[in-house]
mmCIF file of N, CA and C in Angstrom:
data_model
loop_
_atom_site.group_PDB
_atom_site.id
_atom_site.type_symbol
_atom_site.label_atom_id
_atom_site.label_comp_id
_atom_site.label_asym_id
_atom_site.label_seq_id
_atom_site.Cartn_x
_atom_site.Cartn_y
_atom_site.Cartn_z
ATOM 1 N N LEU A 237 0.803 -1.214 0.000
ATOM 2 C CA LEU A 237 0.000 0.000 0.000
ATOM 3 C C LEU A 237 0.843 1.275 0.000
ATOM 4 N N VAL A 238 2.051 1.196 0.537
ATOM 5 C CA VAL A 238 2.903 2.378 0.610
ATOM 6 C C VAL A 238 3.144 2.918 -0.804
ATOM 7 N N GLY A 239 2.931 4.223 -0.972
ATOM 8 C CA GLY A 239 3.102 4.867 -2.262
ATOM 9 C C GLY A 239 1.820 4.977 -3.068
ATOM 10 N N MET A 240 0.771 4.264 -2.662
ATOM 11 C CA MET A 240 -0.490 4.315 -3.391
ATOM 12 C C MET A 240 -1.255 5.597 -3.045
ATOM 13 N N VAL A 241 -2.155 5.994 -3.952
ATOM 14 C CA VAL A 241 -2.962 7.198 -3.767
ATOM 15 C C VAL A 241 -4.397 6.791 -3.469
ATOM 16 N N GLY A 242 -5.019 7.504 -2.540
ATOM 17 C CA GLY A 242 -6.409 7.241 -2.185
ATOM 18 C C GLY A 242 -7.151 8.538 -1.939
ATOM 19 N N ILE A 243 -8.415 8.408 -1.530
ATOM 20 C CA ILE A 243 -9.274 9.553 -1.241
ATOM 21 C C ILE A 243 -9.762 9.435 0.203
ATOM 22 N N VAL A 244 -9.674 10.540 0.946
ATOM 23 C CA VAL A 244 -10.193 10.548 2.314
ATOM 24 C C VAL A 244 -11.720 10.500 2.239
ATOM 25 N N THR A 245 -12.326 9.511 2.904
ATOM 26 C CA THR A 245 -13.787 9.391 2.907
ATOM 27 C C THR A 245 -14.393 9.932 4.194
ATOM 28 N N THR A 246 -13.636 9.899 5.292
ATOM 29 C CA THR A 246 -14.046 10.489 6.566
ATOM 30 C C THR A 246 -12.862 11.279 7.087
ATOM 31 N N GLU A 247 -13.094 12.547 7.428
ATOM 32 C CA GLU A 247 -12.021 13.443 7.856
ATOM 33 C C GLU A 247 -11.075 12.781 8.850
ATOM 34 N N ILE A 248 -9.791 13.043 8.654
ATOM 35 C CA ILE A 248 -8.761 12.532 9.564
ATOM 36 C C ILE A 248 -8.347 13.682 10.461
ATOM 37 N N SER A 249 -8.646 13.573 11.759
ATOM 38 C CA SER A 249 -8.261 14.628 12.695
ATOM 39 C C SER A 249 -6.778 14.495 13.022
ATOM 40 N N PRO A 250 -6.130 15.575 13.482
ATOM 41 C CA PRO A 250 -4.686 15.536 13.727
ATOM 42 C C PRO A 250 -4.242 14.431 14.684
ATOM 43 N N ASP A 251 -4.982 14.202 15.760
ATOM 44 C CA ASP A 251 -4.582 13.162 16.713
ATOM 45 C C ASP A 251 -5.339 11.857 16.484
ATOM 46 N N ASP A 252 -6.492 11.913 15.852
ATOM 47 C CA ASP A 252 -7.358 10.776 15.530
ATOM 48 C C ASP A 252 -7.539 9.810 16.699
ATOM 49 N N GLU A 253 -7.708 10.373 17.894
ATOM 50 C CA GLU A 253 -7.922 9.535 19.079
ATOM 51 C C GLU A 253 -9.208 8.719 18.967
ATOM 52 N N ASP A 254 -10.181 9.237 18.203
ATOM 53 C CA ASP A 254 -11.451 8.522 18.065
ATOM 54 C C ASP A 254 -11.412 7.470 16.950
ATOM 55 N N ARG A 255 -10.292 7.393 16.220
ATOM 56 C CA ARG A 255 -10.074 6.381 15.179
ATOM 57 C C ARG A 255 -11.148 6.414 14.090
ATOM 58 N N LYS A 256 -11.613 7.604 13.728
ATOM 59 C CA LYS A 256 -12.651 7.730 12.712
ATOM 60 C C LYS A 256 -12.112 7.989 11.311
ATOM 61 N N GLY A 257 -10.876 8.444 11.174
ATOM 62 C CA GLY A 257 -10.324 8.777 9.865
ATOM 63 C C GLY A 257 -10.318 7.577 8.932
ATOM 64 N N ARG A 258 -10.788 7.787 7.689
ATOM 65 C CA ARG A 258 -10.873 6.696 6.712
ATOM 66 C C ARG A 258 -10.436 7.176 5.341
ATOM 67 N N VAL A 259 -9.796 6.272 4.602
ATOM 68 C CA VAL A 259 -9.448 6.532 3.206
ATOM 69 C C VAL A 259 -9.849 5.336 2.358
ATOM 70 N N ARG A 260 -10.181 5.608 1.093
ATOM 71 C CA ARG A 260 -10.492 4.544 0.128
ATOM 72 C C ARG A 260 -9.310 4.429 -0.826
ATOM 73 N N ILE A 261 -8.748 3.208 -0.883
ATOM 74 C CA ILE A 261 -7.606 2.934 -1.750
ATOM 75 C C ILE A 261 -7.947 1.695 -2.564
ATOM 76 N N GLU A 262 -7.962 1.851 -3.896
ATOM 77 C CA GLU A 262 -8.267 0.722 -4.773
ATOM 78 C C GLU A 262 -9.564 0.020 -4.372
ATOM 79 N N GLY A 263 -10.564 0.786 -3.977
ATOM 80 C CA GLY A 263 -11.870 0.231 -3.640
ATOM 81 C C GLY A 263 -12.015 -0.293 -2.219
ATOM 82 N N GLU A 264 -10.935 -0.319 -1.453
ATOM 83 C CA GLU A 264 -10.989 -0.783 -0.065
ATOM 84 C C GLU A 264 -10.897 0.411 0.877
ATOM 85 N N VAL A 265 -11.632 0.346 1.986
ATOM 86 C CA VAL A 265 -11.597 1.420 2.980
ATOM 87 C C VAL A 265 -10.667 1.011 4.118
ATOM 88 N N TRP A 266 -9.761 1.925 4.458
ATOM 89 C CA TRP A 266 -8.774 1.693 5.508
ATOM 90 C C TRP A 266 -8.890 2.766 6.576
ATOM 91 N N GLY A 267 -8.615 2.402 7.822
ATOM 92 C CA GLY A 267 -8.451 3.392 8.870
ATOM 93 C C GLY A 267 -7.184 4.170 8.561
ATOM 94 N N ALA A 268 -7.175 5.468 8.895
ATOM 95 C CA ALA A 268 -6.035 6.290 8.500
ATOM 96 C C ALA A 268 -5.591 7.260 9.582
ATOM 97 N N LEU A 269 -4.317 7.584 9.527
ATOM 98 C CA LEU A 269 -3.696 8.591 10.383
ATOM 99 C C LEU A 269 -3.040 9.632 9.490
ATOM 100 N N ALA A 270 -3.058 10.896 9.917
ATOM 101 C CA ALA A 270 -2.388 11.952 9.163
ATOM 102 C C ALA A 270 -0.895 11.894 9.433
ATOM 103 N N GLY A 271 -0.110 11.992 8.379
ATOM 104 C CA GLY A 271 1.339 11.938 8.506
ATOM 105 C C GLY A 271 1.962 13.248 8.946
ATOM 106 N N GLY A 272 1.171 14.316 9.047
ATOM 107 C CA GLY A 272 1.691 15.616 9.481
ATOM 108 C C GLY A 272 0.983 16.085 10.728
ATOM 109 N N ASP A 273 1.093 17.385 11.003
ATOM 110 C CA ASP A 273 0.512 17.957 12.212
ATOM 111 C C ASP A 273 -0.964 18.301 12.081
ATOM 112 N N GLY A 274 -1.438 18.549 10.855
ATOM 113 C CA GLY A 274 -2.822 18.981 10.667
ATOM 114 C C GLY A 274 -3.743 17.847 10.288
ATOM 115 N N GLY A 275 -5.039 18.148 10.282
ATOM 116 C CA GLY A 275 -6.027 17.184 9.837
ATOM 117 C C GLY A 275 -6.115 17.177 8.322
ATOM 118 N N ILE A 276 -6.857 16.199 7.783
ATOM 119 C CA ILE A 276 -7.048 16.095 6.344
ATOM 120 C C ILE A 276 -8.547 15.951 6.095
ATOM 121 N N PRO A 277 -9.133 16.866 5.302
ATOM 122 C CA PRO A 277 -10.583 16.831 5.085
ATOM 123 C C PRO A 277 -11.026 15.722 4.142
ATOM 124 N N ALA A 278 -12.291 15.334 4.252
ATOM 125 C CA ALA A 278 -12.878 14.360 3.334
ATOM 126 C C ALA A 278 -12.797 14.910 1.915
ATOM 127 N N GLY A 279 -12.538 14.033 0.967
ATOM 128 C CA GLY A 279 -12.436 14.425 -0.433
ATOM 129 C C GLY A 279 -11.017 14.697 -0.888
ATOM 130 N N GLN A 280 -10.091 14.851 0.053
ATOM 131 C CA GLN A 280 -8.689 15.145 -0.274
ATOM 132 C C GLN A 280 -7.996 13.895 -0.809
ATOM 133 N N ARG A 281 -7.234 14.051 -1.891
ATOM 134 C CA ARG A 281 -6.396 12.949 -2.383
ATOM 135 C C ARG A 281 -5.171 12.852 -1.486
ATOM 136 N N VAL A 282 -4.791 11.630 -1.142
ATOM 137 C CA VAL A 282 -3.660 11.409 -0.245
ATOM 138 C C VAL A 282 -2.762 10.302 -0.775
ATOM 139 N N THR A 283 -1.510 10.325 -0.324
ATOM 140 C CA THR A 283 -0.545 9.276 -0.631
ATOM 141 C C THR A 283 -0.217 8.532 0.656
ATOM 142 N N VAL A 284 -0.128 7.211 0.570
ATOM 143 C CA VAL A 284 0.207 6.389 1.735
ATOM 144 C C VAL A 284 1.714 6.448 1.980
ATOM 145 N N LEU A 285 2.087 6.860 3.205
ATOM 146 C CA LEU A 285 3.491 6.942 3.595
ATOM 147 C C LEU A 285 3.973 5.666 4.271
ATOM 148 N N ALA A 286 3.091 5.043 5.059
ATOM 149 C CA ALA A 286 3.487 3.885 5.866
ATOM 150 C C ALA A 286 2.244 3.176 6.385
ATOM 151 N N MET A 287 2.465 2.022 6.980
ATOM 152 C CA MET A 287 1.418 1.289 7.686
ATOM 153 C C MET A 287 1.736 1.384 9.175
ATOM 154 N N ARG A 288 0.702 1.552 9.985
ATOM 155 C CA ARG A 288 0.862 1.536 11.443
ATOM 156 C C ARG A 288 -0.211 0.597 11.971
ATOM 157 N N GLY A 289 0.171 -0.641 12.237
ATOM 158 C CA GLY A 289 -0.811 -1.649 12.621
ATOM 159 C C GLY A 289 -1.723 -1.922 11.442
ATOM 160 N N THR A 290 -3.028 -1.745 11.649
ATOM 161 C CA THR A 290 -3.992 -1.973 10.575
ATOM 162 C C THR A 290 -4.413 -0.676 9.889
ATOM 163 N N ARG A 291 -3.734 0.422 10.210
ATOM 164 C CA ARG A 291 -4.081 1.716 9.611
ATOM 165 C C ARG A 291 -2.956 2.203 8.708
ATOM 166 N N VAL A 292 -3.344 3.062 7.753
ATOM 167 C CA VAL A 292 -2.362 3.661 6.860
ATOM 168 C C VAL A 292 -2.051 5.078 7.333
ATOM 169 N N VAL A 293 -0.800 5.485 7.167
ATOM 170 C CA VAL A 293 -0.372 6.850 7.476
ATOM 171 C C VAL A 293 -0.314 7.574 6.141
ATOM 172 N N VAL A 294 -1.059 8.681 6.022
ATOM 173 C CA VAL A 294 -1.182 9.361 4.733
ATOM 174 C C VAL A 294 -0.813 10.831 4.820
ATOM 175 N N THR A 295 -0.496 11.395 3.671
ATOM 176 C CA THR A 295 -0.217 12.823 3.537
ATOM 177 C C THR A 295 -0.951 13.328 2.293
ATOM 178 N N PRO A 296 -1.422 14.573 2.309
ATOM 179 C CA PRO A 296 -2.129 15.090 1.133
ATOM 180 C C PRO A 296 -1.261 15.093 -0.115
ATOM 181 N N VAL A 297 -1.879 14.822 -1.253
ATOM 182 C CA VAL A 297 -1.189 14.899 -2.540
ATOM 183 C C VAL A 297 -1.036 16.382 -2.886
ATOM 184 N N VAL A 298 0.161 16.766 -3.233
ATOM 185 C CA VAL A 298 0.412 18.142 -3.629
ATOM 186 C C VAL A 298 0.196 18.227 -5.134
ATOM 187 N N ALA A 299 -0.685 19.132 -5.541
ATOM 188 C CA ALA A 299 -0.977 19.292 -6.973
ATOM 189 C C ALA A 299 0.268 19.785 -7.688
ATOM 190 N N GLU A 300 0.598 19.112 -8.793
ATOM 191 C CA GLU A 300 1.744 19.524 -9.580
ATOM 192 C C GLU A 300 1.320 20.614 -10.540
ATOM 193 N N SER A 301 2.129 21.672 -10.609
ATOM 194 C CA SER A 301 1.801 22.745 -11.553
ATOM 195 C C SER A 301 2.378 22.379 -12.911
ATOM 196 N N ASN A 302 1.668 22.778 -13.954
ATOM 197 C CA ASN A 302 2.093 22.473 -15.310
ATOM 198 C C ASN A 302 2.753 23.720 -15.905
ATOM 199 N N ASN A 303 4.069 23.748 -15.905
ATOM 200 C CA ASN A 303 4.819 24.895 -16.407
ATOM 201 C C ASN A 303 5.422 24.606 -17.774
ATOM 202 N N SER A 304 4.696 23.904 -18.628
ATOM 203 C CA SER A 304 5.245 23.477 -19.908
ATOM 204 C C SER A 304 5.059 24.507 -21.009
ATOM 205 N N GLY A 305 4.643 25.702 -20.671
ATOM 206 C CA GLY A 305 4.408 26.594 -21.777
ATOM 207 C C GLY A 305 4.676 27.953 -21.456
#
C-alpha cells in the first residue's frame, strides 16, 4: 500500500484519538492517520506513507503545476 494514492472518505483529525479517519484505496476502505501535524478533510487525495498496525499513514497529494508553456 505504501506509495499508493487514495481519497479521504471520513475526515482525519490531527490526533485521531477517536479512530474515525478513513481513506479509500483501490476500492478498499482503511483506517487512517495523518502523517503531518494537521487534519485532512474528506475528499482530499492522499498518498500512503506507511502502515501503522492496521491503519495507513497518509499525507495530502500536492498538486503539480504544469509549467510546460
